[in-house]
mmCIF file of C-alpha atoms in Angstrom:
data_model
loop_
_atom_site.group_PDB
_atom_site.id
_atom_site.type_symbol
_atom_site.label_atom_id
_atom_site.label_comp_id
_atom_site.label_asym_id
_atom_site.label_seq_id
_atom_site.Cartn_x
_atom_site.Cartn_y
_atom_site.Cartn_z
ATOM 1 C CA MET C 1321 20.662 14.475 -11.617
ATOM 2 C CA PRO C 1322 17.461 16.668 -10.157
ATOM 3 C CA ARG C 1323 16.842 15.220 -6.521
ATOM 4 C CA ARG C 1324 13.590 13.969 -7.678
ATOM 5 C CA TRP C 1325 15.229 11.428 -9.872
ATOM 6 C CA ARG C 1326 17.559 10.187 -7.267
ATOM 7 C CA ARG C 1327 14.577 10.112 -4.512
ATOM 8 C CA GLY C 1328 13.072 6.775 -5.890
ATOM 9 C CA ALA C 1329 15.789 5.097 -6.952
ATOM 10 C CA ARG C 1330 16.883 1.571 -5.094
ATOM 11 C CA ALA C 1331 19.618 -0.511 -5.102
ATOM 12 C CA ARG C 1332 19.694 -2.886 -7.878
ATOM 13 C CA GLY C 1333 18.370 -6.240 -7.625
ATOM 14 C CA ALA C 1334 16.103 -4.870 -4.608
ATOM 15 C CA ALA C 1335 12.057 -5.707 -4.910
ATOM 16 C CA PRO C 1336 10.165 -2.684 -6.002
ATOM 17 C CA GLN C 1337 8.513 -1.086 -3.263
ATOM 18 C CA PRO C 1338 5.131 0.608 -3.491
ATOM 19 C CA ARG C 1339 4.836 4.445 -3.960
ATOM 20 C CA ARG C 1340 3.521 6.613 -1.328
ATOM 21 C CA ILE C 1341 0.073 7.818 -2.299
ATOM 22 C CA ARG C 1342 -0.285 11.040 -0.670
ATOM 23 C CA ARG C 1343 -2.465 10.732 2.350
ATOM 24 C CA PHE C 1344 -3.316 6.971 1.757
ATOM 25 C CA LEU C 1345 -2.913 6.321 5.674
ATOM 26 C CA GLU C 1346 -6.459 8.151 6.113
ATOM 27 C CA PRO C 1347 -8.523 5.947 4.157
ATOM 28 C CA ALA C 1348 -6.660 2.760 5.581
ATOM 29 C CA LEU C 1349 -7.351 4.009 8.920
ATOM 30 C CA LEU C 1350 -10.939 4.924 8.163
ATOM 31 C CA LEU C 1351 -11.512 1.327 6.554
ATOM 32 C CA GLN C 1352 -10.349 -0.272 9.607
ATOM 33 C CA LEU C 1353 -12.694 1.620 11.932
ATOM 34 C CA HIS C 1354 -15.550 1.069 9.704
ATOM 35 C CA HIS C 1355 -15.007 -2.490 10.809
ATOM 36 C CA LYS C 1356 -15.190 -1.843 14.323
ATOM 37 C CA PRO C 1357 -13.753 0.704 16.942
ATOM 38 C CA ALA C 1358 -10.092 0.533 17.857
ATOM 39 C CA HIS C 1359 -7.187 2.153 19.404
ATOM 40 C CA ALA C 1360 -4.030 3.358 17.910
ATOM 41 C CA TYR C 1361 -1.775 0.224 18.230
ATOM 42 C CA ALA C 1362 -4.417 -2.028 16.592
ATOM 43 C CA LEU C 1363 -5.071 0.289 13.860
ATOM 44 C CA ILE C 1364 -1.154 0.267 13.177
ATOM 45 C CA ASP C 1365 -1.074 -3.832 12.940
ATOM 46 C CA GLY C 1366 -4.215 -3.748 10.726
ATOM 47 C CA LEU C 1367 -2.213 -1.458 8.322
ATOM 48 C CA ASP C 1368 -0.239 -4.777 7.973
ATOM 49 C CA ARG C 1369 -3.370 -6.744 7.235
ATOM 50 C CA LEU C 1370 -3.844 -4.144 4.205
ATOM 51 C CA GLY C 1371 -0.527 -5.327 2.836
ATOM 52 C CA MET C 1372 0.804 -1.882 3.940
ATOM 53 C CA ASP C 1373 3.705 -3.408 6.345
ATOM 54 C CA ASN C 1374 6.579 -1.930 4.231
ATOM 55 C CA TYR C 1375 4.790 1.258 4.186
ATOM 56 C CA PRO C 1376 6.707 4.031 5.875
ATOM 57 C CA ALA C 1377 4.177 5.173 8.831
ATOM 58 C CA ASP C 1378 5.349 5.754 12.504
ATOM 59 C CA VAL C 1379 3.308 5.633 15.539
ATOM 60 C CA SER C 1380 3.408 9.788 15.527
ATOM 61 C CA THR C 1381 2.049 9.999 12.276
ATOM 62 C CA ILE C 1382 -0.732 7.647 12.865
ATOM 63 C CA TYR C 1383 -1.598 9.737 15.888
ATOM 64 C CA ARG C 1384 -1.277 12.922 14.001
ATOM 65 C CA ILE C 1385 -4.074 11.424 11.266
ATOM 66 C CA LEU C 1386 -6.150 10.293 13.843
ATOM 67 C CA TYR C 1387 -6.054 13.601 15.507
ATOM 68 C CA SER C 1388 -7.160 15.628 12.242
ATOM 69 C CA LEU C 1389 -9.856 13.278 11.538
ATOM 70 C CA GLU C 1390 -11.096 13.743 14.859
ATOM 71 C CA GLU C 1391 -10.747 17.793 14.664
ATOM 72 C CA ALA C 1392 -12.588 17.255 11.095
ATOM 73 C CA GLY C 1393 -15.420 15.308 12.769
ATOM 74 C CA MET C 1394 -14.672 12.070 10.714
ATOM 75 C CA VAL C 1395 -13.777 10.211 13.846
ATOM 76 C CA THR C 1396 -14.552 10.437 17.691
ATOM 77 C CA SER C 1397 -12.427 8.876 20.410
ATOM 78 C CA VAL C 1398 -13.105 7.622 24.204
ATOM 79 C CA ARG C 1399 -10.814 6.539 26.671
ATOM 80 C CA ASP C 1400 -10.788 2.894 27.010
ATOM 81 C CA ALA C 1401 -12.450 1.721 30.075
ATOM 82 C CA GLU C 1402 -9.651 -1.216 29.900
ATOM 83 C CA GLU C 1403 -7.061 -1.005 32.372
ATOM 84 C CA THR C 1404 -3.833 -0.717 31.251
ATOM 85 C CA ALA C 1405 -0.261 -0.374 32.256
ATOM 86 C CA GLY C 1406 0.399 3.037 30.790
ATOM 87 C CA ALA C 1407 -1.949 5.929 30.120
ATOM 88 C CA PRO C 1408 -5.458 5.080 29.172
ATOM 89 C CA ARG C 1409 -5.772 4.205 25.578
ATOM 90 C CA ARG C 1410 -8.228 6.107 23.442
ATOM 91 C CA VAL C 1411 -10.774 4.152 21.269
ATOM 92 C CA TYR C 1412 -11.295 5.787 17.827
ATOM 93 C CA MET C 1413 -14.757 5.327 16.289
ATOM 94 C CA LEU C 1414 -16.270 6.151 12.868
ATOM 95 C CA THR C 1415 -18.681 8.660 12.496
ATOM 96 C CA PRO C 1416 -21.287 9.080 9.464
ATOM 97 C CA THR C 1417 -19.143 11.972 8.099
ATOM 98 C CA GLY C 1418 -16.326 9.910 7.948
ATOM 99 C CA GLU C 1419 -17.873 7.092 6.385
ATOM 100 C CA GLU C 1420 -18.821 9.401 3.489
ATOM 101 C CA TYR C 1421 -15.107 10.495 3.612
ATOM 102 C CA LEU C 1422 -14.308 6.985 3.156
ATOM 103 C CA ALA C 1423 -16.728 6.433 0.165
ATOM 104 C CA GLU C 1424 -15.295 9.512 -1.177
ATOM 105 C CA TRP C 1425 -11.588 7.799 -1.331
ATOM 106 C CA VAL C 1426 -12.438 4.958 -2.351
ATOM 107 C CA ALA C 1427 -14.541 6.533 -5.585
ATOM 108 C CA GLU C 1428 -11.067 8.339 -6.093
ATOM 109 C CA LEU C 1429 -8.713 5.446 -5.868
ATOM 110 C CA GLY C 1430 -10.907 3.530 -8.085
ATOM 111 C CA GLU C 1431 -10.388 6.082 -10.341
ATOM 112 C CA THR C 1432 -6.713 6.482 -9.729
ATOM 113 C CA ASP C 1433 -6.642 2.244 -9.861
ATOM 114 C CA ARG C 1434 -7.901 2.727 -13.304
ATOM 115 C CA LEU C 1435 -5.410 5.456 -14.437
ATOM 116 C CA LEU C 1436 -2.354 3.384 -13.359
ATOM 117 C CA HIS C 1437 -3.672 0.134 -14.806
ATOM 118 C CA ARG C 1438 -4.210 2.096 -18.411
ATOM 119 C CA PHE C 1439 -0.591 3.271 -17.699
ATOM 120 C CA LEU C 1440 1.021 -0.220 -17.100
ATOM 121 C CA GLU C 1441 -0.761 -1.634 -20.112
ATOM 122 C CA ALA C 1442 0.454 1.068 -22.014
ATOM 123 C CA TYR C 1443 3.911 0.812 -20.626
ATOM 124 C CA ASP C 1444 3.698 -3.402 -21.522
ATOM 125 C CA THR C 1445 2.473 -2.487 -25.183
ATOM 126 C CA HIS C 1446 5.063 0.151 -25.596
ATOM 127 C CA MET C 1447 8.061 -2.523 -24.336
ATOM 128 C CA GLU C 1448 6.467 -5.508 -25.912
ATOM 129 C CA GLN C 1449 6.445 -3.356 -29.518
ATOM 130 C CA HIS C 1450 10.261 -2.161 -28.657
ATOM 131 C CA GLU C 1451 11.497 -5.966 -28.115
ATOM 132 C CA ASN C 1452 9.711 -6.645 -31.503
ATOM 133 C CA GLU C 1453 11.365 -4.050 -33.498
ATOM 134 C CA LEU C 1454 14.893 -4.705 -31.740
ATOM 135 C CA GLY C 1455 14.390 -8.434 -32.532
ATOM 136 C CA ALA C 1456 13.850 -7.562 -35.981
ATOM 137 C CA GLU C 1457 16.959 -5.219 -35.959
ATOM 138 C CA SER C 1458 19.184 -7.903 -34.750
ATOM 139 C CA ASP C 1459 17.743 -10.273 -37.798
ATOM 140 C CA ARG C 1460 18.498 -7.811 -40.237
ATOM 141 C CA GLY C 1461 21.740 -7.256 -39.022
ATOM 142 C CA GLN C 1462 22.662 -11.139 -39.060
ATOM 143 C CA GLN C 1463 21.276 -11.434 -42.435
ATOM 144 C CA ASP C 1464 23.154 -8.733 -43.969
ATOM 145 C CA GLY C 1465 26.220 -10.173 -42.275
ATOM 146 C CA GLY C 1466 25.741 -13.680 -43.156
ATOM 147 C CA GLU C 1467 25.722 -12.635 -47.075
#
């Protein structure tokens, strides 16, 4: 079986998990920064509030994304003035360019949502028709056998 087929396999009876949307952490982080500036660990906590508690992301991934967003001018950061026990934390803020980028993401996600809903509706319709066909075949088989 090709690797791509096995990759999405899950244990029988396990609850379905959302599929990774490539680079979806970017808009999730940008949305949080649209609300208010934050440091990386607060952003990670915010992912849970967006329903992404089972979304695979570790701290190093978040920092890499924030760094790339900062390099692209989507966010800026400053050292947190608050004293902490460890190294000073960086507080990230959304820039006007980042706001535009977030709006582009939202428009693209809206189209993705439309496409996914259309697919799911087509699947549900197909499965309903399929079940009706199987039921009709079963009824015919019982009628033929009962004569």
